Amino acid sequence: QTTHRLQFNVEWKNVSRLCSSKPLLTVNGQFPGPTIAVHEGDNVEVKVVNRVDSNTTIHWHGIKQFRTGWADGPAYITQCPIQGGKSYTYKFKVEGQRGTLLWHAHYGWQRASVYGAFIIYPRLPYPFSAPKAEIPIIFGEWWNGDVDTVEKEMMKYGAGPNLSDAYTINGFPGPLYPCSKKDTFIQTVEPGKTYLLRIINAALNDELFFSVANHTLTVVEVDAVYTKPFTTTAIMIAPGQTTNVLLTADQVPDSSGMFAMAARPYVTAIFPFDNTTTIGFLRYKQARKTGNTKLIPKDPSSLIPGNLPEMKDTEFVTAFANKLRSLGTPQYPCNVPKTFDKRVLTIVSLNLQDCPKNQICTGYVGKSFFASMNNQSFVRPSPSILESHYNKQITSDLSGFPEKPPKPFDYTGGNPFTQNMNTAFGSKFLVVPYGTNLELILQGTSFLNTENHPIHVHGHNFYIVGRGFGNFNHSKDPLNYNLVDPPERNTVAVPTGGWAAIRFKADNPGAWFIHCHLEEHTSWGLAMGFIVKNGPGPSQCLLPPPEDLPLC
Ligand code: C2O
């Protein structure tokens, strides 16, 4: 059995993009960070050494961490942060999963530059014909300023959104941004061959469309779970999600041999979001030997692929989400719970909050922006939830996450000023016995909200059994659930002004984070804690904490 031992040094590194250079928080000086590649069944040990004077943690997004919650990484949920000058070794086994995931910092907004691919090669051959090669495509964002300051300003003034200065593909903004022609991702491909694109959205605050000019994409996997293959002109991918697609280089190139690939945000309001496009290229291998970037034309805006959806294309997003289905073969079964033991309805919402004392509120009519689940705006506790849980120090006050919204609410509209938009600040968790079949209905609102909320569950995958627009209807909507082959994921994009229903067996003992993967919304409190108690058998219990677990 293989054990991968790695060292991640969290350190500053000067990086130049968009006409200037700045110190960037990195792992081992790399941006994006190093790729982790393992096989299903391998053990992983990553020693994270914090060489900066701010706190940090690293999260292995989508790795189930069965019984090893101590290695999951979200600050104040499963561990106290790794302080400057200290280190912590994350030890876990990668089991029962295969495909593309990501790792990223899980402290403040450090994920802005501290992220990388996490690839799990399968034990068995792919359930599709083997590609010629694999191409990681990681989306991110670039800020000219210091991201820590951006987050602090946002919390202080309660205003948003906080625009990044560019979207990036594998760290490169591409030729549509200033001074960036040299910073363009270009991948050479051989005509006639098929490639596996491992697409990862590590952006902080933006759902993205992606397409490749003239080519179609065949989706074969999402969030490290195989899907029934389907062909599409583009994909939509939310932060925290991953999508594997097959692409065949079967087009006839012009003399440059270049086809653009592009990503732009999905948002339903134009103002005040950043509607720019990051571009990279596939370059068909041919006899000509010109330097790569010389082939990029002077006016590259003509290169934006015609098959890239427009920024507000909800119709595309809905159709795309409806095409996703679990593969559901005997080897890769779809284990969606056919019944549930507990149904929890939670609003995922932005809120306007009375201005907290000692704070300047310029957000909106003298109020401040926050976000919540069932009007609970999550505040990270100290020590971590997992430590309190392990030491049996969870009070009834903390364990009382409301299982339905506090007041009836019209989620599709209504006047926010006559309805209860205030939230309560606290750290409440949902506590369930081991093995509970849980149904979580995530009800979005249309209030102030122009984006889907990508809700991520730690420690578990789930099945998306239903989604729709408007208010969830308890008697009608469950009749239309897909309990045959719903997609299995770790992050679901809850439609703005709509809802998504997810089901899963809570069979991973420990304390877990459930939150919006738009970092801005997590900072505002769109999150909750979730505790799965130990099961009766010794193999159904959380393991003891490692000796080097950081203290608060
Ligand atoms: Cu990818 Cu809690 O995050």
XYZ file of C-alpha atoms and ligand atoms in Angstrom:
555
model
C 0.000 0.000 0.000
C 1.369 3.374 -1.015
C 1.718 6.324 1.338
C 2.356 9.709 -0.281
C 4.398 11.957 2.009
C 4.405 15.592 0.940
C 5.427 18.882 2.444
C 3.424 22.053 1.826
C 5.265 25.209 2.829
C 2.835 28.098 3.068
C 4.946 31.079 2.048
C 4.954 34.417 0.276
C 6.191 34.630 -3.285
C 6.352 37.602 -5.629
C 4.128 36.961 -8.630
C 3.420 39.312 -11.565
C 0.123 39.516 -13.374
C -1.804 42.362 -15.047
C 1.132 44.790 -15.335
C 2.366 44.609 -11.748
C 3.787 42.287 -9.173
C 2.821 41.595 -5.556
C 3.607 39.144 -2.765
C 1.189 36.242 -3.114
C 0.439 33.586 -0.512
C 1.475 30.241 -2.072
C 2.292 26.644 -1.330
C 5.986 25.951 -2.102
C 6.131 29.177 -4.129
C 3.825 27.742 -6.801
C 0.702 29.406 -8.217
C -1.578 27.514 -8.619
C -0.223 25.147 -5.972
C 1.217 21.673 -6.562
C -0.989 18.918 -7.970
C -1.564 15.949 -5.679
C -1.960 12.717 -7.687
C -2.719 9.424 -5.925
C -4.479 6.131 -6.565
C -7.708 5.003 -4.994
C -6.780 3.265 -1.719
C -3.564 5.236 -1.099
C -2.642 6.966 2.133
C -1.733 10.644 2.085
C 0.346 12.559 4.635
C 0.844 16.249 3.993
C 2.981 18.200 6.414
C 1.796 21.796 6.223
C 4.463 24.202 7.448
C 3.218 27.723 8.065
C 6.032 30.108 7.131
C 4.006 33.317 7.280
C 2.781 35.278 10.263
C -0.909 34.745 9.662
C -2.903 31.595 10.543
C -3.657 28.955 7.926
C -5.323 25.576 7.329
C -5.661 23.336 4.242
C -8.815 21.465 3.185
C -8.946 18.455 0.826
C -12.207 19.395 -0.826
C -14.427 16.385 -1.521
C -12.212 13.810 0.209
C -14.625 12.005 2.509
C -12.226 11.695 5.480
C -14.014 8.659 6.869
C -13.411 8.756 10.667
C -10.501 11.186 10.127
C -12.341 14.493 10.477
C -9.216 15.871 12.203
C -7.618 16.033 8.748
C -10.500 17.834 7.016
C -9.142 21.346 7.518
C -11.831 24.056 7.889
C -10.634 26.461 10.588
C -12.599 26.265 13.867
C -14.749 23.401 12.555
C -12.326 20.468 12.691
C -9.180 22.158 14.003
C -7.750 25.366 15.319
C -5.609 27.129 12.711
C -1.926 26.376 12.172
C -0.214 29.450 13.585
C 2.786 31.170 12.023
C 5.958 29.114 12.488
C 3.986 25.953 13.358
C 3.150 22.852 11.344
C 0.496 20.139 11.222
C 0.473 16.868 9.285
C -2.823 15.953 7.636
C -3.080 12.144 7.461
C -5.888 10.398 5.625
C -6.759 7.550 3.299
C -8.366 8.060 -0.105
C -10.969 5.361 -0.430
C -14.082 4.628 -2.457
C -13.586 7.737 -4.604
C -11.875 8.372 -7.906
C -11.574 11.374 -10.190
C -10.821 15.069 -9.911
C -11.052 17.099 -6.716
C -9.183 20.116 -5.373
C -7.380 21.185 -2.229
C -7.424 24.737 -0.914
C -6.692 26.885 2.120
C -9.690 27.077 4.468
C -8.874 30.171 6.473
C -10.255 33.626 5.570
C -9.891 34.287 1.869
C -6.540 32.488 1.495
C -8.130 30.202 -1.072
C -7.701 33.156 -3.492
C -4.183 31.907 -4.245
C -3.690 28.755 -2.157
C -5.297 25.968 -4.193
C -4.430 23.073 -6.471
C -5.713 19.915 -8.141
C -6.262 16.662 -6.237
C -6.361 13.769 -8.691
C -7.357 10.234 -7.728
C -6.586 7.592 -10.357
C -9.082 4.738 -10.403
C -8.292 1.151 -9.462
C -10.234 -0.078 -12.500
C -10.011 1.232 -16.065
C -12.149 4.278 -16.899
C -15.734 3.412 -17.897
C -15.035 5.281 -21.188
C -12.292 4.819 -23.760
C -8.912 5.822 -22.427
C -7.879 9.374 -23.370
C -4.571 10.167 -25.061
C -3.662 12.499 -22.198
C -5.142 14.517 -19.350
C -5.282 18.293 -19.130
C -6.013 20.019 -15.811
C -7.967 23.275 -16.224
C -8.193 25.190 -12.931
C -10.154 28.425 -12.766
C -9.258 31.088 -10.257
C -9.360 34.837 -9.693
C -6.648 37.432 -9.453
C -6.684 40.533 -7.254
C -4.195 43.340 -7.787
C -4.625 44.277 -4.132
C -4.107 42.302 -0.964
C -6.967 39.818 -0.563
C -6.900 39.916 3.217
C -7.540 43.660 3.096
C -10.347 43.143 0.573
C -12.069 40.712 2.948
C -11.643 42.996 5.957
C -13.076 45.975 4.077
C -16.024 43.873 2.978
C -16.805 42.820 6.535
C -16.339 46.352 7.851
C -18.529 48.119 5.360
C -20.870 45.264 4.632
C -20.710 46.103 0.977
C -20.149 43.867 -1.960
C -19.387 42.326 -4.244
C -15.657 42.642 -4.151
C -14.501 42.311 -7.669
C -11.365 40.508 -8.542
C -9.300 42.013 -11.343
C -9.257 38.941 -13.567
C -10.449 35.389 -13.936
C -7.671 32.905 -14.610
C -7.073 29.529 -16.262
C -4.267 27.633 -14.503
C -3.188 30.956 -12.983
C -3.145 32.834 -16.325
C -5.612 35.639 -17.167
C -5.096 35.460 -20.946
C -4.979 38.100 -23.685
C -8.223 39.996 -22.925
C -6.675 41.526 -19.771
C -3.999 44.251 -19.699
C -0.343 43.140 -20.051
C -1.477 39.506 -20.072
C -0.816 38.165 -23.538
C 2.353 36.537 -22.218
C 0.306 35.089 -19.345
C -1.901 32.860 -21.459
C -2.480 29.146 -20.955
C -1.728 27.254 -24.170
C -2.046 23.482 -24.463
C -0.760 21.564 -27.479
C -2.953 18.699 -28.719
C -2.543 16.146 -31.489
C -5.177 16.230 -34.232
C -7.628 13.327 -34.021
C -6.800 12.441 -30.407
C -9.160 12.521 -27.415
C -8.224 14.260 -24.161
C -9.630 14.222 -20.643
C -10.042 17.761 -19.318
C -10.059 17.842 -15.519
C -11.901 21.100 -14.894
C -11.824 22.658 -11.421
C -13.469 25.866 -10.264
C -11.295 27.282 -7.481
C -12.552 30.873 -7.960
C -13.588 32.586 -4.732
C -16.880 34.144 -5.708
C -17.959 33.202 -9.215
C -19.820 30.466 -10.980
C -18.384 30.100 -14.443
C -19.339 28.997 -17.922
C -16.653 27.236 -19.941
C -16.411 26.215 -23.588
C -13.866 25.533 -26.324
C -14.417 27.149 -29.734
C -15.890 24.748 -32.337
C -15.534 21.717 -30.063
C -18.060 19.782 -28.038
C -17.419 18.412 -24.554
C -18.588 15.029 -23.267
C -19.199 15.134 -19.517
C -18.126 11.878 -17.831
C -17.648 12.816 -14.171
C -18.555 15.494 -11.628
C -17.057 15.913 -8.140
C -15.096 12.643 -8.515
C -18.173 10.538 -9.354
C -18.781 9.066 -12.823
C -21.859 10.286 -14.683
C -23.840 8.965 -17.620
C -21.871 10.557 -20.479
C -23.561 13.395 -22.381
C -22.333 15.844 -24.959
C -22.673 19.592 -24.542
C -21.395 22.800 -26.132
C -20.437 24.284 -22.745
C -20.505 23.615 -19.003
C -21.449 25.627 -15.922
C -19.250 25.013 -12.890
C -19.646 26.516 -9.419
C -16.788 27.208 -6.991
C -15.831 23.928 -5.316
C -17.160 21.819 -8.177
C -15.119 19.734 -10.590
C -16.125 18.364 -13.992
C -14.283 15.882 -16.188
C -15.007 16.105 -19.899
C -13.680 14.332 -22.972
C -12.653 16.495 -25.902
C -11.605 15.207 -29.313
C -9.320 17.418 -31.410
C -11.427 16.802 -34.514
C -11.770 20.285 -36.031
C -9.949 21.829 -38.972
C -7.753 24.632 -37.645
C -6.729 27.774 -39.528
C -3.035 28.447 -40.161
C -2.445 29.414 -36.509
C -3.700 26.021 -35.323
C -5.319 27.744 -32.339
C -8.772 27.295 -30.815
C -9.754 29.486 -27.861
C -11.110 28.093 -24.621
C -12.881 30.572 -22.384
C -14.598 31.083 -19.040
C -16.917 33.877 -17.928
C -19.223 34.228 -14.910
C -22.846 33.174 -14.572
C -24.722 35.939 -12.740
C -28.308 37.066 -13.314
C -27.605 40.779 -12.871
C -25.061 42.696 -14.915
C -24.397 45.331 -12.281
C -22.138 45.388 -10.311
C -20.400 42.178 -11.332
C -17.329 41.643 -13.432
C -18.342 40.417 -16.857
C -14.880 39.775 -18.230
C -13.613 36.634 -19.926
C -10.468 34.604 -19.396
C -9.088 32.904 -22.475
C -6.611 30.105 -23.093
C -5.888 28.050 -26.197
C -5.720 24.556 -27.578
C -3.009 24.492 -30.187
C -3.156 21.748 -32.777
C 0.274 20.276 -33.345
C 1.469 21.028 -36.848
C 4.686 21.527 -38.771
C 4.907 25.295 -38.184
C 7.288 26.287 -35.450
C 6.218 29.800 -34.443
C 6.380 30.727 -30.765
C 3.048 30.013 -29.095
C 2.012 33.478 -27.952
C 2.994 34.981 -31.341
C 0.000 33.140 -32.759
C -2.479 35.109 -30.648
C -4.085 37.732 -32.911
C -3.881 41.459 -32.132
C -7.596 41.760 -31.389
C -8.282 38.628 -29.369
C -11.843 39.617 -28.374
C -12.944 38.180 -31.710
C -11.787 34.866 -30.308
C -14.405 34.471 -27.569
C -15.989 31.146 -28.545
C -19.467 31.486 -30.053
C -20.668 28.560 -27.932
C -19.903 30.314 -24.611
C -23.219 31.152 -22.866
C -24.003 34.775 -22.041
C -23.593 35.904 -18.434
C -27.310 35.656 -17.514
C -28.131 32.379 -19.262
C -30.204 30.648 -16.559
C -31.880 28.537 -19.241
C -28.552 26.936 -20.120
C -27.735 26.398 -16.435
C -31.051 24.646 -15.775
C -30.825 22.421 -18.844
C -27.226 21.527 -17.990
C -28.105 20.633 -14.369
C -30.971 18.448 -15.593
C -28.668 16.410 -17.822
C -26.448 15.279 -14.931
C -27.135 11.682 -13.904
C -25.227 9.128 -11.847
C -23.622 6.422 -13.954
C -25.437 3.807 -11.866
C -23.759 0.589 -13.046
C -23.178 -2.481 -10.830
C -19.551 -1.357 -10.429
C -20.505 2.240 -9.685
C -23.972 2.037 -8.154
C -26.193 4.971 -7.258
C -26.928 4.513 -3.534
C -29.496 7.279 -3.105
C -31.564 6.700 0.067
C -35.071 5.765 -1.094
C -36.575 7.045 2.161
C -35.468 9.573 4.764
C -35.341 9.593 8.564
C -35.118 13.345 8.912
C -36.084 16.212 6.618
C -34.611 19.628 7.309
C -35.756 22.695 5.400
C -33.242 25.493 5.513
C -33.266 28.877 3.839
C -29.963 29.891 2.305
C -30.171 33.630 2.263
C -28.544 37.005 2.115
C -29.748 39.382 4.806
C -29.845 43.039 5.649
C -28.871 43.348 9.262
C -29.170 46.298 11.598
C -25.765 47.808 11.804
C -23.745 46.164 14.609
C -22.356 48.534 17.232
C -18.994 50.150 16.468
C -19.361 49.388 12.804
C -19.771 51.663 9.837
C -22.618 50.425 7.663
C -22.713 51.763 4.166
C -24.121 48.525 2.774
C -27.721 49.516 2.037
C -30.041 52.031 3.734
C -27.744 52.095 6.770
C -27.855 48.339 7.168
C -25.157 45.791 6.702
C -25.018 42.697 4.514
C -24.904 39.323 6.178
C -25.959 35.839 5.141
C -27.540 32.946 6.956
C -29.105 29.513 7.043
C -32.535 29.630 8.705
C -31.733 33.149 9.899
C -28.677 31.892 11.785
C -25.559 33.711 10.715
C -22.700 31.349 11.490
C -19.865 32.479 13.728
C -16.877 30.136 14.035
C -16.493 28.845 17.581
C -13.230 28.337 19.426
C -12.002 25.690 20.084
C -13.237 23.818 17.022
C -16.611 22.056 16.942
C -14.863 18.721 16.458
C -12.775 19.192 19.610
C -15.831 20.200 21.661
C -17.729 17.227 20.267
C -14.895 14.785 20.976
C -14.536 16.117 24.519
C -18.313 15.922 25.035
C -18.596 19.674 25.559
C -21.459 20.434 23.207
C -24.178 22.333 25.033
C -27.863 22.133 24.106
C -27.590 25.754 23.081
C -25.129 24.817 20.341
C -26.859 21.683 19.153
C -30.138 23.432 18.366
C -29.905 24.316 14.682
C -33.514 25.154 13.644
C -34.917 22.417 11.400
C -37.253 24.824 9.668
C -37.290 28.564 8.965
C -38.293 30.702 11.965
C -41.087 32.478 10.037
C -43.067 31.792 6.894
C -41.495 33.683 4.035
C -42.128 34.197 0.365
C -38.747 33.261 -1.017
C -39.526 34.396 -4.529
C -40.114 38.044 -3.821
C -42.010 39.824 -1.106
C -40.923 43.044 0.448
C -37.701 42.510 2.382
C -38.494 45.496 4.571
C -41.763 44.075 5.843
C -40.380 40.570 6.286
C -37.853 39.471 8.847
C -34.454 39.939 7.249
C -32.469 40.118 10.451
C -30.320 37.196 11.501
C -29.090 35.900 14.815
C -25.358 35.412 15.165
C -24.289 32.098 16.635
C -22.714 28.696 16.074
C -25.586 26.229 16.015
C -25.169 22.699 14.684
C -27.488 20.006 13.501
C -26.795 16.776 15.417
C -27.894 13.408 14.024
C -27.344 9.767 15.027
C -24.954 7.652 12.931
C -26.619 6.289 9.810
C -29.444 8.855 9.585
C -30.861 9.166 6.095
C -30.996 12.915 5.882
C -32.931 15.041 3.425
C -31.836 18.640 3.294
C -33.993 21.068 1.345
C -31.979 24.146 0.533
C -34.350 26.994 -0.224
C -32.751 29.969 -1.937
C -34.357 33.386 -2.081
C -34.405 36.000 -4.771
C -33.728 38.722 -2.227
C -30.560 40.639 -3.209
C -29.420 37.422 -4.763
C -28.281 37.147 -8.316
C -26.189 34.018 -8.100
C -26.789 30.383 -7.276
C -25.517 29.433 -3.838
C -23.054 26.560 -4.277
C -23.661 24.678 -1.033
C -20.821 22.335 -0.038
C -21.148 19.525 2.490
C -17.942 18.331 4.173
C -17.331 14.655 4.975
C -20.061 13.289 2.703
C -21.235 13.157 -0.877
C -24.964 13.608 -1.464
C -27.516 12.988 -4.174
C -29.382 15.895 -5.747
C -32.875 14.396 -5.882
C -34.706 17.547 -6.961
C -34.351 21.184 -7.839
C -36.780 23.849 -8.959
C -37.725 27.506 -8.960
C -39.973 29.344 -6.518
C -41.010 28.068 -3.103
C -40.488 24.386 -2.315
C -43.866 22.652 -2.171
C -43.906 19.928 0.498
C -46.763 17.949 -0.986
C -46.012 18.249 -4.715
C -42.268 18.571 -5.250
C -41.175 15.297 -3.589
C -43.403 13.421 -6.080
C -41.027 14.488 -8.850
C -37.797 13.507 -7.116
C -35.299 11.453 -9.085
C -34.646 8.435 -6.840
C -33.243 6.334 -9.704
C -30.088 8.016 -10.987
C -29.684 11.475 -9.386
C -26.217 13.014 -9.638
C -23.892 12.467 -6.669
C -21.783 15.479 -5.701
C -20.205 17.368 -2.819
C -21.350 20.841 -3.955
C -24.797 21.770 -5.300
C -25.647 25.054 -6.995
C -28.959 26.049 -5.375
C -30.822 28.067 -8.013
C -31.339 31.733 -7.186
C -35.024 32.143 -6.337
C -35.368 28.366 -6.183
C -34.464 25.278 -4.201
C -32.502 22.035 -4.296
C -33.216 18.860 -2.311
C -30.309 16.606 -1.387
C -30.259 13.217 0.317
C -27.478 11.247 1.924
C -26.730 8.756 4.643
C -24.947 10.537 7.495
C -22.450 7.755 8.121
C -19.206 9.604 8.760
C -18.867 10.232 12.515
C -17.524 13.687 13.368
C -18.253 17.376 12.997
C -18.594 18.853 9.531
C -19.066 22.184 7.851
C -21.913 22.933 5.444
C -21.542 26.272 3.680
C -21.842 28.394 0.596
C -18.674 28.069 -1.481
C -18.886 31.727 -2.539
C -16.290 32.893 -0.034
C -17.973 36.245 0.412
C -21.174 34.534 1.574
C -19.292 32.251 3.984
C -17.639 35.330 5.507
C -21.121 36.805 5.953
C -22.265 33.654 7.776
C -23.955 31.440 5.164
C -22.932 28.237 6.923
C -23.876 25.700 9.566
C -22.251 22.950 11.589
C -23.308 19.338 11.318
C -22.453 16.565 13.778
C -22.767 12.837 13.116
C -22.586 10.861 16.362
C -20.550 7.694 16.693
C -22.187 4.452 15.555
C -22.494 1.329 17.704
C -19.553 -0.544 16.160
C -15.896 0.325 16.844
C -15.389 0.926 13.106
C -18.192 3.497 13.181
C -16.461 5.864 15.589
C -14.372 8.959 15.122
C -10.677 8.231 15.650
C -8.796 10.087 18.418
C -7.127 13.399 17.530
C -3.515 13.321 16.276
C -0.874 14.526 18.702
C 0.147 17.520 16.621
C -3.400 18.911 16.282
C -2.989 22.720 16.512
C -4.305 24.415 19.633
C -6.192 27.679 19.690
Cu -13.974 23.729 -0.517
Cu -15.444 24.176 3.198
O -14.673 24.019 1.317
